[in-house]
Tab-separated table of C-alpha atoms in Angstrom:
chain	number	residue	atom	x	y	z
A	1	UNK	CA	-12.366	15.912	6.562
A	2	UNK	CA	-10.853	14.639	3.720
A	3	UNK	CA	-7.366	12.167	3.719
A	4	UNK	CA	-4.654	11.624	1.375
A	5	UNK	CA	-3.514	8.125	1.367
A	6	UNK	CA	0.176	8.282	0.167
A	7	UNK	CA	0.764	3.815	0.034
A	8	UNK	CA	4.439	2.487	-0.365
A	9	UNK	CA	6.016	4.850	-2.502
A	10	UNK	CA	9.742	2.771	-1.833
A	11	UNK	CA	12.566	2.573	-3.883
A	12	UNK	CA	12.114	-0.832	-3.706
A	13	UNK	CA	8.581	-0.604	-5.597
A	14	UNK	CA	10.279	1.943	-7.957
A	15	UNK	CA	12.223	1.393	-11.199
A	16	UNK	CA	15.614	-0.620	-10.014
A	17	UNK	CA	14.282	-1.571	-6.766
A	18	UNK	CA	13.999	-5.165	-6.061
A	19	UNK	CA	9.884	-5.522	-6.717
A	20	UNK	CA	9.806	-2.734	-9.133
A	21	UNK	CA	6.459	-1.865	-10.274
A	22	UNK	CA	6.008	-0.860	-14.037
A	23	UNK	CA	6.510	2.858	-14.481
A	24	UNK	CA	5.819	3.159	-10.647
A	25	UNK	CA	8.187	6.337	-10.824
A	26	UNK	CA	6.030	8.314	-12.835
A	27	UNK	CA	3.022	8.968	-10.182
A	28	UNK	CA	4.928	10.785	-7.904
A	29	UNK	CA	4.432	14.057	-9.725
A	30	UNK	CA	1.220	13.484	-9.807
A	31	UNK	CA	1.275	11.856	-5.748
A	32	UNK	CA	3.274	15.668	-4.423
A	33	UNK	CA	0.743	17.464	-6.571
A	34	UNK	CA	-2.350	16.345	-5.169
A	35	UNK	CA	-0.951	16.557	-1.746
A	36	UNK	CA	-2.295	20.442	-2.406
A	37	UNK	CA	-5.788	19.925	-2.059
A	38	UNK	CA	-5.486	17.875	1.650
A	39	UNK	CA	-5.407	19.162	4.746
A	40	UNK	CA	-4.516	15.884	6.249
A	41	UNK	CA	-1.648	13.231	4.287
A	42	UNK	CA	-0.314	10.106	5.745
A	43	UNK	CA	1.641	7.402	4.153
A	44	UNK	CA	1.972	3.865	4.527
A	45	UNK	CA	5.784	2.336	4.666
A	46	UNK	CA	6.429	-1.438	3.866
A	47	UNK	CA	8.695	-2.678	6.654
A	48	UNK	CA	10.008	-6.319	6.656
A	49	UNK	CA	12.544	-7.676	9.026
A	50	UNK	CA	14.510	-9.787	6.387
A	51	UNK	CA	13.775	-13.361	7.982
A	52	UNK	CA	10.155	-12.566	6.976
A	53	UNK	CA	8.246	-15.217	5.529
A	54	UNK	CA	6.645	-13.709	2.552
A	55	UNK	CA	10.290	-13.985	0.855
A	56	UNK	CA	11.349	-16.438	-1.071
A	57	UNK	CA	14.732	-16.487	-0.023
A	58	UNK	CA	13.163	-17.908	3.403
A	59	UNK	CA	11.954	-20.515	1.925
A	60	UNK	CA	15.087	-23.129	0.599
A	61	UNK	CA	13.830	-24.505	-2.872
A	62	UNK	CA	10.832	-22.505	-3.230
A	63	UNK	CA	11.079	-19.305	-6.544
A	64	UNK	CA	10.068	-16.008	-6.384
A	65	UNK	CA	6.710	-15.682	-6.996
A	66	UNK	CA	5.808	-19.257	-6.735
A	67	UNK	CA	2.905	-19.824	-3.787
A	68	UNK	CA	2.655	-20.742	-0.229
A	69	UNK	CA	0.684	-20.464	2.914
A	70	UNK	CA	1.210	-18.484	5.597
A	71	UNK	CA	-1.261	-18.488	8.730
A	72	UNK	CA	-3.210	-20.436	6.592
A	73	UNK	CA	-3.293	-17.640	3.507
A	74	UNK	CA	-2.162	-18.379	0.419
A	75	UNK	CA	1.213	-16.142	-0.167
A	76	UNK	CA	2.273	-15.313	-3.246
A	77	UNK	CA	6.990	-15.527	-2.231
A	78	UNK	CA	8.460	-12.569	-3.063
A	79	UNK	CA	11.956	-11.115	-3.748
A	80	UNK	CA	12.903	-9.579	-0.396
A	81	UNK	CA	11.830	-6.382	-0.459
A	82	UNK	CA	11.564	-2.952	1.792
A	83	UNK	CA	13.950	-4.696	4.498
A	84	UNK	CA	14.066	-2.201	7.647
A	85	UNK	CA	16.922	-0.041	7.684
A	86	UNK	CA	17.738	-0.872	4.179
A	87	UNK	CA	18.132	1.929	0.898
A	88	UNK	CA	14.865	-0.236	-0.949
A	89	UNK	CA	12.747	0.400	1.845
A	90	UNK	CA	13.299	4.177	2.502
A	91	UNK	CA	10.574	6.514	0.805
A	92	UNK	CA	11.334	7.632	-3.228
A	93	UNK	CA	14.168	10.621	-2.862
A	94	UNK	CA	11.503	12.298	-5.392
A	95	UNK	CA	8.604	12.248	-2.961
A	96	UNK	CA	7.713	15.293	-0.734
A	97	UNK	CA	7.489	14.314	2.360
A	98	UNK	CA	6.827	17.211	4.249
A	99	UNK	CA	3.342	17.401	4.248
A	100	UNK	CA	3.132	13.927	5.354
A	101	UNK	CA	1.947	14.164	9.488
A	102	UNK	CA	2.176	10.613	10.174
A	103	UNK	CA	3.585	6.822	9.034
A	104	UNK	CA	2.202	3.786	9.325
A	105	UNK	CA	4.774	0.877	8.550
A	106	UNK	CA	3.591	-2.385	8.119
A	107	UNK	CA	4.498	-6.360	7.212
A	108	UNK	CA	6.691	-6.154	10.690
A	109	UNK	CA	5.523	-9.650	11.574
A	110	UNK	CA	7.719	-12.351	10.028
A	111	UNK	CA	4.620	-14.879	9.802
A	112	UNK	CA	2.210	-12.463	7.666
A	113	UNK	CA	2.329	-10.074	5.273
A	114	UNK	CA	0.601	-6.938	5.215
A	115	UNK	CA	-0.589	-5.965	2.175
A	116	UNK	CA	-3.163	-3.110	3.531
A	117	UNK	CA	-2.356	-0.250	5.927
A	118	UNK	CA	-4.856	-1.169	8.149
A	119	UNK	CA	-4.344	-4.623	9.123
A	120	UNK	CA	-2.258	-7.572	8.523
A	121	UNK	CA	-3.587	-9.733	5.226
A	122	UNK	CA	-5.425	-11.957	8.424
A	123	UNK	CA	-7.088	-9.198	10.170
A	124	UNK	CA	-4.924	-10.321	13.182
A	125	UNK	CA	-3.659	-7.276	14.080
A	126	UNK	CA	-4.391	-3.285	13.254
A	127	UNK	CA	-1.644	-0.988	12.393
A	128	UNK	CA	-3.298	1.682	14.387
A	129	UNK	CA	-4.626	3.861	10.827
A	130	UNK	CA	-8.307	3.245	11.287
A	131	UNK	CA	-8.385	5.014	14.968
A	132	UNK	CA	-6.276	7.650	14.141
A	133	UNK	CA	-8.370	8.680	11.008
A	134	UNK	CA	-11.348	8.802	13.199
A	135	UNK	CA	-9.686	10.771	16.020
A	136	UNK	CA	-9.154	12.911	13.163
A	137	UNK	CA	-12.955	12.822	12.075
A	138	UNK	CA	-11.872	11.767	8.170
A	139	UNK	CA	-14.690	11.189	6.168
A	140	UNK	CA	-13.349	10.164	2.686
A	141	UNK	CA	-9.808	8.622	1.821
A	142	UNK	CA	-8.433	9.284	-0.954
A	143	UNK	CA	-5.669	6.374	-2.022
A	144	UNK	CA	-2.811	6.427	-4.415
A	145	UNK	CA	1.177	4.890	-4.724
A	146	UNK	CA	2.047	1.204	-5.470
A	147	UNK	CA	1.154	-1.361	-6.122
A	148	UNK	CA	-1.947	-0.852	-7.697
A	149	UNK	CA	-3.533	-4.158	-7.460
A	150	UNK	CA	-2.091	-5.010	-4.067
A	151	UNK	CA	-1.169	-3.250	-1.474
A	152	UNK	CA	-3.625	-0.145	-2.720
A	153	UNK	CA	-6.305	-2.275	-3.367
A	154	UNK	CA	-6.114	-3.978	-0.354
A	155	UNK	CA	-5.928	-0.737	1.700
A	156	UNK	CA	-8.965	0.355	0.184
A	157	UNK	CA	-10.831	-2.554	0.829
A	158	UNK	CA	-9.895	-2.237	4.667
A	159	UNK	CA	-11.143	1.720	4.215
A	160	UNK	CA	-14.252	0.411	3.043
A	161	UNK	CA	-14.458	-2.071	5.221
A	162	UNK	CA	-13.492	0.307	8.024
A	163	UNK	CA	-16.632	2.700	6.989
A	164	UNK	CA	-14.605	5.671	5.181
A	165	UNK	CA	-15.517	7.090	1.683
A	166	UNK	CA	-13.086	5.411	-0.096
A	167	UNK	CA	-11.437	6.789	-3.576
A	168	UNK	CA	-8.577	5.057	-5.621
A	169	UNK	CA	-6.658	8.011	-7.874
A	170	UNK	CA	-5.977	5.902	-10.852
A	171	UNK	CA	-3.588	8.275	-12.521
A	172	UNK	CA	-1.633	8.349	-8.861
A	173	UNK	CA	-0.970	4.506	-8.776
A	174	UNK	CA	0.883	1.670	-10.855
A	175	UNK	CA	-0.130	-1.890	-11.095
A	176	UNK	CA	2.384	-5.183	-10.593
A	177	UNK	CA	-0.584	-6.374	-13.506
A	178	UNK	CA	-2.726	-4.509	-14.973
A	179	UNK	CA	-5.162	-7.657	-15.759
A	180	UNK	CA	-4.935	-7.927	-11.730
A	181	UNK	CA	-6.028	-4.009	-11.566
A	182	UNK	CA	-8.572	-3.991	-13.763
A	183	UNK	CA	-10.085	-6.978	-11.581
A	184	UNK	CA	-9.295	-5.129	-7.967
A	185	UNK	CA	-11.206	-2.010	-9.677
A	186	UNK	CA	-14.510	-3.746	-10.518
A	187	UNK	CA	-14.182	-5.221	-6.758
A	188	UNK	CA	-13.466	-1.913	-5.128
A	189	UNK	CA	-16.603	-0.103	-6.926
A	190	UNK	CA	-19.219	-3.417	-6.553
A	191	UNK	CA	-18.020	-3.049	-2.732
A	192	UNK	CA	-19.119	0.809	-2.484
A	193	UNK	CA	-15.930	2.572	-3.316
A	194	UNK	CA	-14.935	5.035	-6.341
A	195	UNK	CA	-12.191	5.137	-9.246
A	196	UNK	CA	-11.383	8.501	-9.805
A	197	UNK	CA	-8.998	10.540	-11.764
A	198	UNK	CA	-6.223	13.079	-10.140
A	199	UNK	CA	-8.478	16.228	-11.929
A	200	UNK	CA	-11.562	14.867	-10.185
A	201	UNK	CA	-10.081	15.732	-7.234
């Protein structure tokens, strides 16, 4: 069995959101589309209690965007973002949803982010994905949403890691840079994966 991987699609990762991703809005067409041709669609949710570390708010004299470490990983300090409970971290009003059979949030640990929505960005601890996709005998995922040289990259790295067929849907994601994206795509196919288009599917 196939997957659709539906990653972060937040208002916060949106146009106006607080880490808004360039044109990030414009996939979801293209995201409620392909959720057509799968049987089976999850979604990943970013989900930060707002003392979490990876903002720079929590940090007194430190910028956005400037660099720390954080269980001994270099983290990049963001603008707090996708803060439980709040309007930036619910789900794009624009994205169907009802297809979607199960959420896995992630980045609930105040001392590590979570970039992938498999495990925490120190392989500490699983979010739970990996098992249920095999219960579910998935083959091949098949990733798209935001950020494009982040938190999808890093989920497919995890996929691959994890075993699956793993396919990033260019068209279906946005990238914070697209120097960044062009660099995460080179990884993701020297490591075994696949950079397809949404018509390939």
């Amino acid at each position: 069995m196939d997957a659709l991987m539906i990653v972060d699609i937040q208002n916060d990762f949106t146009p106006g959101g607080s880490l808004a991703v360039p044109q990030g809005n414009e996939i979801i067409p293209v995201v409620n589309e392909l959720q057509k041709s799968f049987e089976l669609v999850i979604a990943t949710q970013d989900w930060h209690p707002r003392e979490h570390k990876s903002f720079a708010s929590n940090h007194p004299g430190k910028k956005t965007f400037e660099t720390t470490t954080l269980q001994g990983l270099e983290q990049i300090l963001w603008p707090d973002h996708c803060v439980q409970g709040s309007k930036g971290a619910e789900f794009h009003a624009g994205l169907n949803l009802k297809k979607v059979e199960a959420i896995f949030r992630k980045g609930m640990d105040t001392e590590i982010d979570s970039y992938s929505g498999f495990y925490d960005n120190g392989h500490m601890k699983s979010t739970g994905l990996a098992g249920y996709l095999r219960e579910r005998k998935v083959k091949n995922v098949y990733i798209c949403g935001l950020a494009a040289d982040f938190c999808v990259f890093y989920t497919a790295k995890d996929a691959l890691k994890e075993g699956f067929g793993t396919y990033v849907i260019e068209d279906a994601t946005r990238a914070i840079d697209p120097e960044g994206f062009s660099k995460a795509k080179e990884e993701i196919k020297a490591l075994g994966g696949k950079v397809i288009m949404s018509s390939d599917v």
